[in-house]
Amino acid sequence: MESLSIGYGRPHQDGAVLDLFATWVHRTPDAPALVDGAHTYSYAELDRLADTVAEALRERVRPGDLVGVCLGHSVDLVAVTLATAKLGAVHLPLGARPGERRLQAVAEQLRPACLVGDPAGLPHSDEQLALGLPTGAVAALVPGEQVDVPVGTHYAVLTSGSTGTPKAVAVGEPALGAVLQWYRELTGLGPGQRHSLLIGVSFDPHVLELWATLTSGAALAIAPEAVRWDSGALTDWWREAGVTASVLPTPLAEPILARPWPQGLALRHLTIGGDRLRRAPGPDVTATVHNAYGPAEATVTTTVHTMAPGLDHGAGAPPIGLPIAGAVVLVTDEDGRPVPRGQAGELRIGGHGLAAGYLDPELTARRFVGVPAGVDGIDRVYRSGDRVVMRADGVLEFQGRLDDQVKVSGVRIEPAEVEAAFERDVRVRRAVVAAAPAPAGGVRLLAFVQTVAGAAAGGAEDLLVGVRPWLPEQAVPSAVRLVDTFPLDANGKVDRAALLLAPAPEEPAAGEEGATPTERTVLRLCRELLGRADLGPSDNFLAAGGNSLAAARLLEALEEEYGVRLRAPLVLRQPDLRAVARLVAERQPAAAATV
């Protein structure tokens, strides 16, 4: 009989979350729980700080209430996360800079009980509560009744929404506890070890980093902002901070795997996820590398492929592996029936790690569906929209998306959400966003915009500036093209492929060339990375469409070209590309530099 594409992870173990943290507070109160540069907080100190925050919020935040957290990697973030759990509330991480209008949309649509963050960056509130945090972060109360949150939800996380607004995924404590138990066993986390806190706060793997560490007796090491842009700085920090386990987004991990493995690292486990990994670790890599896959709707991780150190894992893209403990995976046809192994289909996910659903019952009903006959032990699955193949040995290989959703810098993006941001502008009649290969690898977004007849002039760059506050960094298109009409396919839908193939209506002329060899090289690299032939020396890297991934690749290219090691924050502070080139020239040996 032909084997069907159904895979079961080994039996899972239930794992507590907050109770396990409390256990370590009582067992090892003086052990380091959090290391932030020169500051170290013990388990007892971190617990006291969380209690202070919880007490400040207790009269305003009830069990089950949403608490929007607008904080970056810091002791404040960890203390507020713990305090929210102590109150039985639901942690909603939004990141330090979610954008004013995006934050306003979250406040209006989800109505969290409060938003926690820098008072200058929060929406106006008649009442703000001091929380006793080191940086002076406050809680701004949000009036109105919040959306219904499923009972038992531990945290919620936003993913890109096809309706033009973010989708909020609700995850319960049993699902999180099961995944944490699996991850602690995978990495051997325990007292005396250090795990990085590095993943972007609005991206759900940071929940795994934070809670897996604090429920194991290990210490969280907060990564400086610069290392999230610079793979060289990251490996230096791993060494200096004594990090033994880390999670990286795929775009940051691949440059590290592409170069000789650094010596002297304590790192023993490196988990990579967020996008398709196109490179296996070389035999010189001394850490065990785990290629992980999992949508937020299945609590961070669903499958994993582990690659032991010192072996040749081949030149091809690694598979996404086997289901983790407690997970069930199906590869199905359009009707939801499992297909034979070796045949491509949609990945559907069930098991103990499944989220409760979205904070939108109708959307939950569409994406969390029943199971076909013959699948035991589960009563529902999540339709991932990902195209995969299950090999004869049960290992899954990722093939791409079945719908229009794309991944940019490891983050899932719904083009419709980006389109909706453009269409908020009264000058825009319609916007269509499409993904195209970036010249330097990966994917970039292009926006095609049709403006209203007689609309006030502003130009493509002005429109791009207008959408930035509404979108996460990765969702901001690298370029905007103004069009008169949209090509249609046979079904009357906009033909995105035709848009990408058509030349721009007004192809920009090549930008001004640099005055020195270094300027010309910097311009060439930036034009290739951003796909902008019109860039000139006076253009600003970020304003021209640069983001964190492009910046990391620019630093890699400059180091390869000149042997010059630059830090991302310094480069990004430069007013224009001419100043970047000057910085490169100043760092070169005097004999080789040509200014």
PDB file of C-alpha atoms in Angstrom, residues 296-447:
ATOM      1  CA  ALA A 296       3.059  31.641  14.348  1.00  0.00           C
ATOM      2  CA  GLU A 297      -0.211  29.717  14.102  1.00  0.00           C
ATOM      3  CA  ALA A 298       1.638  26.587  15.278  1.00  0.00           C
ATOM      4  CA  THR A 299       3.634  28.204  18.107  1.00  0.00           C
ATOM      5  CA  VAL A 300       6.982  29.069  16.568  1.00  0.00           C
ATOM      6  CA  THR A 301       8.245  25.628  15.472  1.00  0.00           C
ATOM      7  CA  THR A 302       6.590  22.654  13.765  1.00  0.00           C
ATOM      8  CA  THR A 303       9.443  20.740  12.112  1.00  0.00           C
ATOM      9  CA  VAL A 304      13.206  20.688  12.444  1.00  0.00           C
ATOM     10  CA  HIS A 305      16.175  19.229  10.567  1.00  0.00           C
ATOM     11  CA  THR A 306      19.258  18.840  12.740  1.00  0.00           C
ATOM     12  CA  MET A 307      22.760  18.921  11.260  1.00  0.00           C
ATOM     13  CA  ALA A 308      25.519  17.675  13.554  1.00  0.00           C
ATOM     14  CA  PRO A 309      28.894  19.463  13.572  1.00  0.00           C
ATOM     15  CA  GLY A 310      31.915  18.278  11.644  1.00  0.00           C
ATOM     16  CA  LEU A 311      30.001  16.573   8.833  1.00  0.00           C
ATOM     17  CA  ASP A 312      29.443  17.299   5.154  1.00  0.00           C
ATOM     18  CA  HIS A 313      25.726  18.033   4.806  1.00  0.00           C
ATOM     19  CA  GLY A 314      25.800  18.535   1.049  1.00  0.00           C
ATOM     20  CA  ALA A 315      25.624  21.592  -1.155  1.00  0.00           C
ATOM     21  CA  GLY A 316      21.850  21.762  -1.576  1.00  0.00           C
ATOM     22  CA  ALA A 317      19.208  23.486   0.510  1.00  0.00           C
ATOM     23  CA  PRO A 318      18.574  21.540   3.744  1.00  0.00           C
ATOM     24  CA  PRO A 319      15.069  20.101   4.227  1.00  0.00           C
ATOM     25  CA  ILE A 320      12.760  21.430   6.958  1.00  0.00           C
ATOM     26  CA  GLY A 321      12.830  18.026   8.561  1.00  0.00           C
ATOM     27  CA  LEU A 322      10.550  15.996  10.795  1.00  0.00           C
ATOM     28  CA  PRO A 323       7.723  17.098  13.110  1.00  0.00           C
ATOM     29  CA  ILE A 324       8.776  18.027  16.636  1.00  0.00           C
ATOM     30  CA  ALA A 325       7.362  16.316  19.709  1.00  0.00           C
ATOM     31  CA  GLY A 326       3.572  16.570  19.768  1.00  0.00           C
ATOM     32  CA  ALA A 327       3.232  17.908  16.200  1.00  0.00           C
ATOM     33  CA  VAL A 328       1.301  16.239  13.383  1.00  0.00           C
ATOM     34  CA  VAL A 329       1.901  17.206   9.746  1.00  0.00           C
ATOM     35  CA  LEU A 330      -0.096  16.358   6.633  1.00  0.00           C
ATOM     36  CA  VAL A 331       0.653  17.080   2.987  1.00  0.00           C
ATOM     37  CA  THR A 332      -2.727  17.384   1.252  1.00  0.00           C
ATOM     38  CA  ASP A 333      -4.426  18.046  -2.042  1.00  0.00           C
ATOM     39  CA  GLU A 334      -6.879  20.928  -2.552  1.00  0.00           C
ATOM     40  CA  ASP A 335      -9.644  18.936  -0.855  1.00  0.00           C
ATOM     41  CA  GLY A 336      -7.606  18.308   2.262  1.00  0.00           C
ATOM     42  CA  ARG A 337      -6.838  14.636   1.556  1.00  0.00           C
ATOM     43  CA  PRO A 338      -3.293  13.403   2.271  1.00  0.00           C
ATOM     44  CA  VAL A 339      -1.300  12.805  -0.905  1.00  0.00           C
ATOM     45  CA  PRO A 340       1.180   9.948  -1.451  1.00  0.00           C
ATOM     46  CA  ARG A 341       4.719  10.553  -0.227  1.00  0.00           C
ATOM     47  CA  GLY A 342       6.826  12.182  -2.903  1.00  0.00           C
ATOM     48  CA  GLN A 343       3.916  14.261  -4.221  1.00  0.00           C
ATOM     49  CA  ALA A 344       3.752  18.003  -3.538  1.00  0.00           C
ATOM     50  CA  GLY A 345       0.823  19.547  -1.709  1.00  0.00           C
ATOM     51  CA  GLU A 346      -0.217  21.970   1.015  1.00  0.00           C
ATOM     52  CA  LEU A 347       1.238  21.512   4.478  1.00  0.00           C
ATOM     53  CA  ARG A 348      -1.443  21.259   7.176  1.00  0.00           C
ATOM     54  CA  ILE A 349      -0.382  21.253  10.815  1.00  0.00           C
ATOM     55  CA  GLY A 350      -2.014  19.792  13.910  1.00  0.00           C
ATOM     56  CA  GLY A 351      -1.065  18.631  17.364  1.00  0.00           C
ATOM     57  CA  HIS A 352      -0.292  20.111  20.754  1.00  0.00           C
ATOM     58  CA  GLY A 353       1.526  23.174  19.409  1.00  0.00           C
ATOM     59  CA  LEU A 354      -1.444  24.518  17.476  1.00  0.00           C
ATOM     60  CA  ALA A 355      -2.526  28.056  18.368  1.00  0.00           C
ATOM     61  CA  ALA A 356      -6.004  28.706  19.747  1.00  0.00           C
ATOM     62  CA  GLY A 357      -6.724  30.650  16.558  1.00  0.00           C
ATOM     63  CA  TYR A 358      -6.952  34.291  15.533  1.00  0.00           C
ATOM     64  CA  LEU A 359      -8.652  37.091  17.412  1.00  0.00           C
ATOM     65  CA  ASP A 360     -11.150  36.907  14.549  1.00  0.00           C
ATOM     66  CA  PRO A 361     -13.572  33.935  14.658  1.00  0.00           C
ATOM     67  CA  GLU A 362     -14.368  34.053  10.935  1.00  0.00           C
ATOM     68  CA  LEU A 363     -10.707  33.943   9.946  1.00  0.00           C
ATOM     69  CA  THR A 364     -10.082  31.169  12.460  1.00  0.00           C
ATOM     70  CA  ALA A 365     -12.866  29.088  10.880  1.00  0.00           C
ATOM     71  CA  ARG A 366     -11.286  29.483   7.420  1.00  0.00           C
ATOM     72  CA  ARG A 367      -7.725  28.571   8.351  1.00  0.00           C
ATOM     73  CA  PHE A 368      -8.177  26.110  11.243  1.00  0.00           C
ATOM     74  CA  VAL A 369     -10.191  23.253   9.767  1.00  0.00           C
ATOM     75  CA  GLY A 370     -11.189  19.649  10.430  1.00  0.00           C
ATOM     76  CA  VAL A 371      -9.108  16.607   9.560  1.00  0.00           C
ATOM     77  CA  PRO A 372      -9.769  13.909   6.963  1.00  0.00           C
ATOM     78  CA  ALA A 373     -10.606  10.338   7.856  1.00  0.00           C
ATOM     79  CA  GLY A 374      -7.626   8.195   8.770  1.00  0.00           C
ATOM     80  CA  VAL A 375      -5.723  10.861  10.689  1.00  0.00           C
ATOM     81  CA  ASP A 376      -5.694   9.931  14.362  1.00  0.00           C
ATOM     82  CA  GLY A 377      -5.146  11.917  17.525  1.00  0.00           C
ATOM     83  CA  ILE A 378      -6.150  15.391  16.336  1.00  0.00           C
ATOM     84  CA  ASP A 379      -9.422  17.125  15.554  1.00  0.00           C
ATOM     85  CA  ARG A 380      -8.227  20.174  13.610  1.00  0.00           C
ATOM     86  CA  VAL A 381      -5.327  21.424  11.482  1.00  0.00           C
ATOM     87  CA  TYR A 382      -3.971  24.765  10.358  1.00  0.00           C
ATOM     88  CA  ARG A 383      -3.779  25.356   6.616  1.00  0.00           C
ATOM     89  CA  SER A 384      -0.303  26.820   6.243  1.00  0.00           C
ATOM     90  CA  GLY A 385      -0.511  27.776   2.551  1.00  0.00           C
ATOM     91  CA  ASP A 386       3.028  26.382   2.137  1.00  0.00           C
ATOM     92  CA  ARG A 387       3.868  23.908  -0.624  1.00  0.00           C
ATOM     93  CA  VAL A 388       5.962  20.965   0.578  1.00  0.00           C
ATOM     94  CA  VAL A 389       6.921  17.388  -0.322  1.00  0.00           C
ATOM     95  CA  MET A 390       7.217  14.547   2.187  1.00  0.00           C
ATOM     96  CA  ARG A 391       9.976  12.164   1.228  1.00  0.00           C
ATOM     97  CA  ALA A 392       9.730   8.400   1.669  1.00  0.00           C
ATOM     98  CA  ASP A 393      11.592   8.735   4.996  1.00  0.00           C
ATOM     99  CA  GLY A 394       9.020  11.259   6.289  1.00  0.00           C
ATOM    100  CA  VAL A 395      11.314  14.277   5.965  1.00  0.00           C
ATOM    101  CA  LEU A 396       9.662  17.423   4.585  1.00  0.00           C
ATOM    102  CA  GLU A 397      11.162  19.588   1.855  1.00  0.00           C
ATOM    103  CA  PHE A 398       9.895  23.153   1.457  1.00  0.00           C
ATOM    104  CA  GLN A 399       8.963  24.320  -2.045  1.00  0.00           C
ATOM    105  CA  GLY A 400       7.364  27.752  -1.593  1.00  0.00           C
ATOM    106  CA  ARG A 401       4.028  29.491  -1.060  1.00  0.00           C
ATOM    107  CA  LEU A 402       0.729  28.476  -2.619  1.00  0.00           C
ATOM    108  CA  ASP A 403      -0.738  31.984  -2.439  1.00  0.00           C
ATOM    109  CA  ASP A 404       0.470  35.546  -2.846  1.00  0.00           C
ATOM    110  CA  GLN A 405       2.017  35.752   0.601  1.00  0.00           C
ATOM    111  CA  VAL A 406       5.774  36.262   0.478  1.00  0.00           C
ATOM    112  CA  LYS A 407       8.663  36.364   2.903  1.00  0.00           C
ATOM    113  CA  VAL A 408      10.974  39.365   3.018  1.00  0.00           C
ATOM    114  CA  SER A 409      13.993  39.203   5.343  1.00  0.00           C
ATOM    115  CA  GLY A 410      12.406  36.207   7.058  1.00  0.00           C
ATOM    116  CA  VAL A 411       9.076  37.912   7.819  1.00  0.00           C
ATOM    117  CA  ARG A 412       5.780  36.869   6.221  1.00  0.00           C
ATOM    118  CA  ILE A 413       4.205  39.734   4.313  1.00  0.00           C
ATOM    119  CA  GLU A 414       0.734  39.958   2.809  1.00  0.00           C
ATOM    120  CA  PRO A 415       0.982  42.214  -0.266  1.00  0.00           C
ATOM    121  CA  ALA A 416      -2.625  43.267   0.435  1.00  0.00           C
ATOM    122  CA  GLU A 417      -1.571  44.860   3.711  1.00  0.00           C
ATOM    123  CA  VAL A 418       1.080  46.913   1.920  1.00  0.00           C
ATOM    124  CA  GLU A 419      -1.421  47.855  -0.790  1.00  0.00           C
ATOM    125  CA  ALA A 420      -3.893  49.016   1.843  1.00  0.00           C
ATOM    126  CA  ALA A 421      -1.232  51.275   3.371  1.00  0.00           C
ATOM    127  CA  PHE A 422      -0.757  53.042   0.023  1.00  0.00           C
ATOM    128  CA  GLU A 423      -4.509  53.306  -0.541  1.00  0.00           C
ATOM    129  CA  ARG A 424      -4.949  55.272   2.684  1.00  0.00           C
ATOM    130  CA  ASP A 425      -3.428  58.189   0.767  1.00  0.00           C
ATOM    131  CA  VAL A 426      -6.173  60.247  -0.908  1.00  0.00           C
ATOM    132  CA  ARG A 427      -3.974  60.625  -3.996  1.00  0.00           C
ATOM    133  CA  VAL A 428      -3.915  56.858  -4.623  1.00  0.00           C
ATOM    134  CA  ARG A 429      -6.654  55.178  -6.633  1.00  0.00           C
ATOM    135  CA  ARG A 430      -5.170  51.687  -6.433  1.00  0.00           C
ATOM    136  CA  ALA A 431      -1.914  50.023  -5.469  1.00  0.00           C
ATOM    137  CA  VAL A 432      -0.571  46.597  -6.391  1.00  0.00           C
ATOM    138  CA  VAL A 433       2.448  45.126  -4.642  1.00  0.00           C
ATOM    139  CA  ALA A 434       4.504  42.306  -6.123  1.00  0.00           C
ATOM    140  CA  ALA A 435       7.609  40.423  -5.056  1.00  0.00           C
ATOM    141  CA  ALA A 436      10.652  40.224  -7.289  1.00  0.00           C
ATOM    142  CA  PRO A 437      14.118  38.697  -6.868  1.00  0.00           C
ATOM    143  CA  ALA A 438      16.519  41.221  -5.386  1.00  0.00           C
ATOM    144  CA  PRO A 439      19.694  41.794  -7.411  1.00  0.00           C
ATOM    145  CA  ALA A 440      21.840  40.706  -4.466  1.00  0.00           C
ATOM    146  CA  GLY A 441      19.688  37.711  -3.541  1.00  0.00           C
ATOM    147  CA  GLY A 442      16.500  37.274  -1.558  1.00  0.00           C
ATOM    148  CA  VAL A 443      13.238  39.038  -2.327  1.00  0.00           C
ATOM    149  CA  ARG A 444      12.241  42.680  -2.598  1.00  0.00           C
ATOM    150  CA  LEU A 445       8.819  44.294  -2.853  1.00  0.00           C
ATOM    151  CA  LEU A 446       7.831  46.650  -5.661  1.00  0.00           C
ATOM    152  CA  ALA A 447       4.736  48.834  -5.463  1.00  0.00           C
TER     153      ALA A 447
END
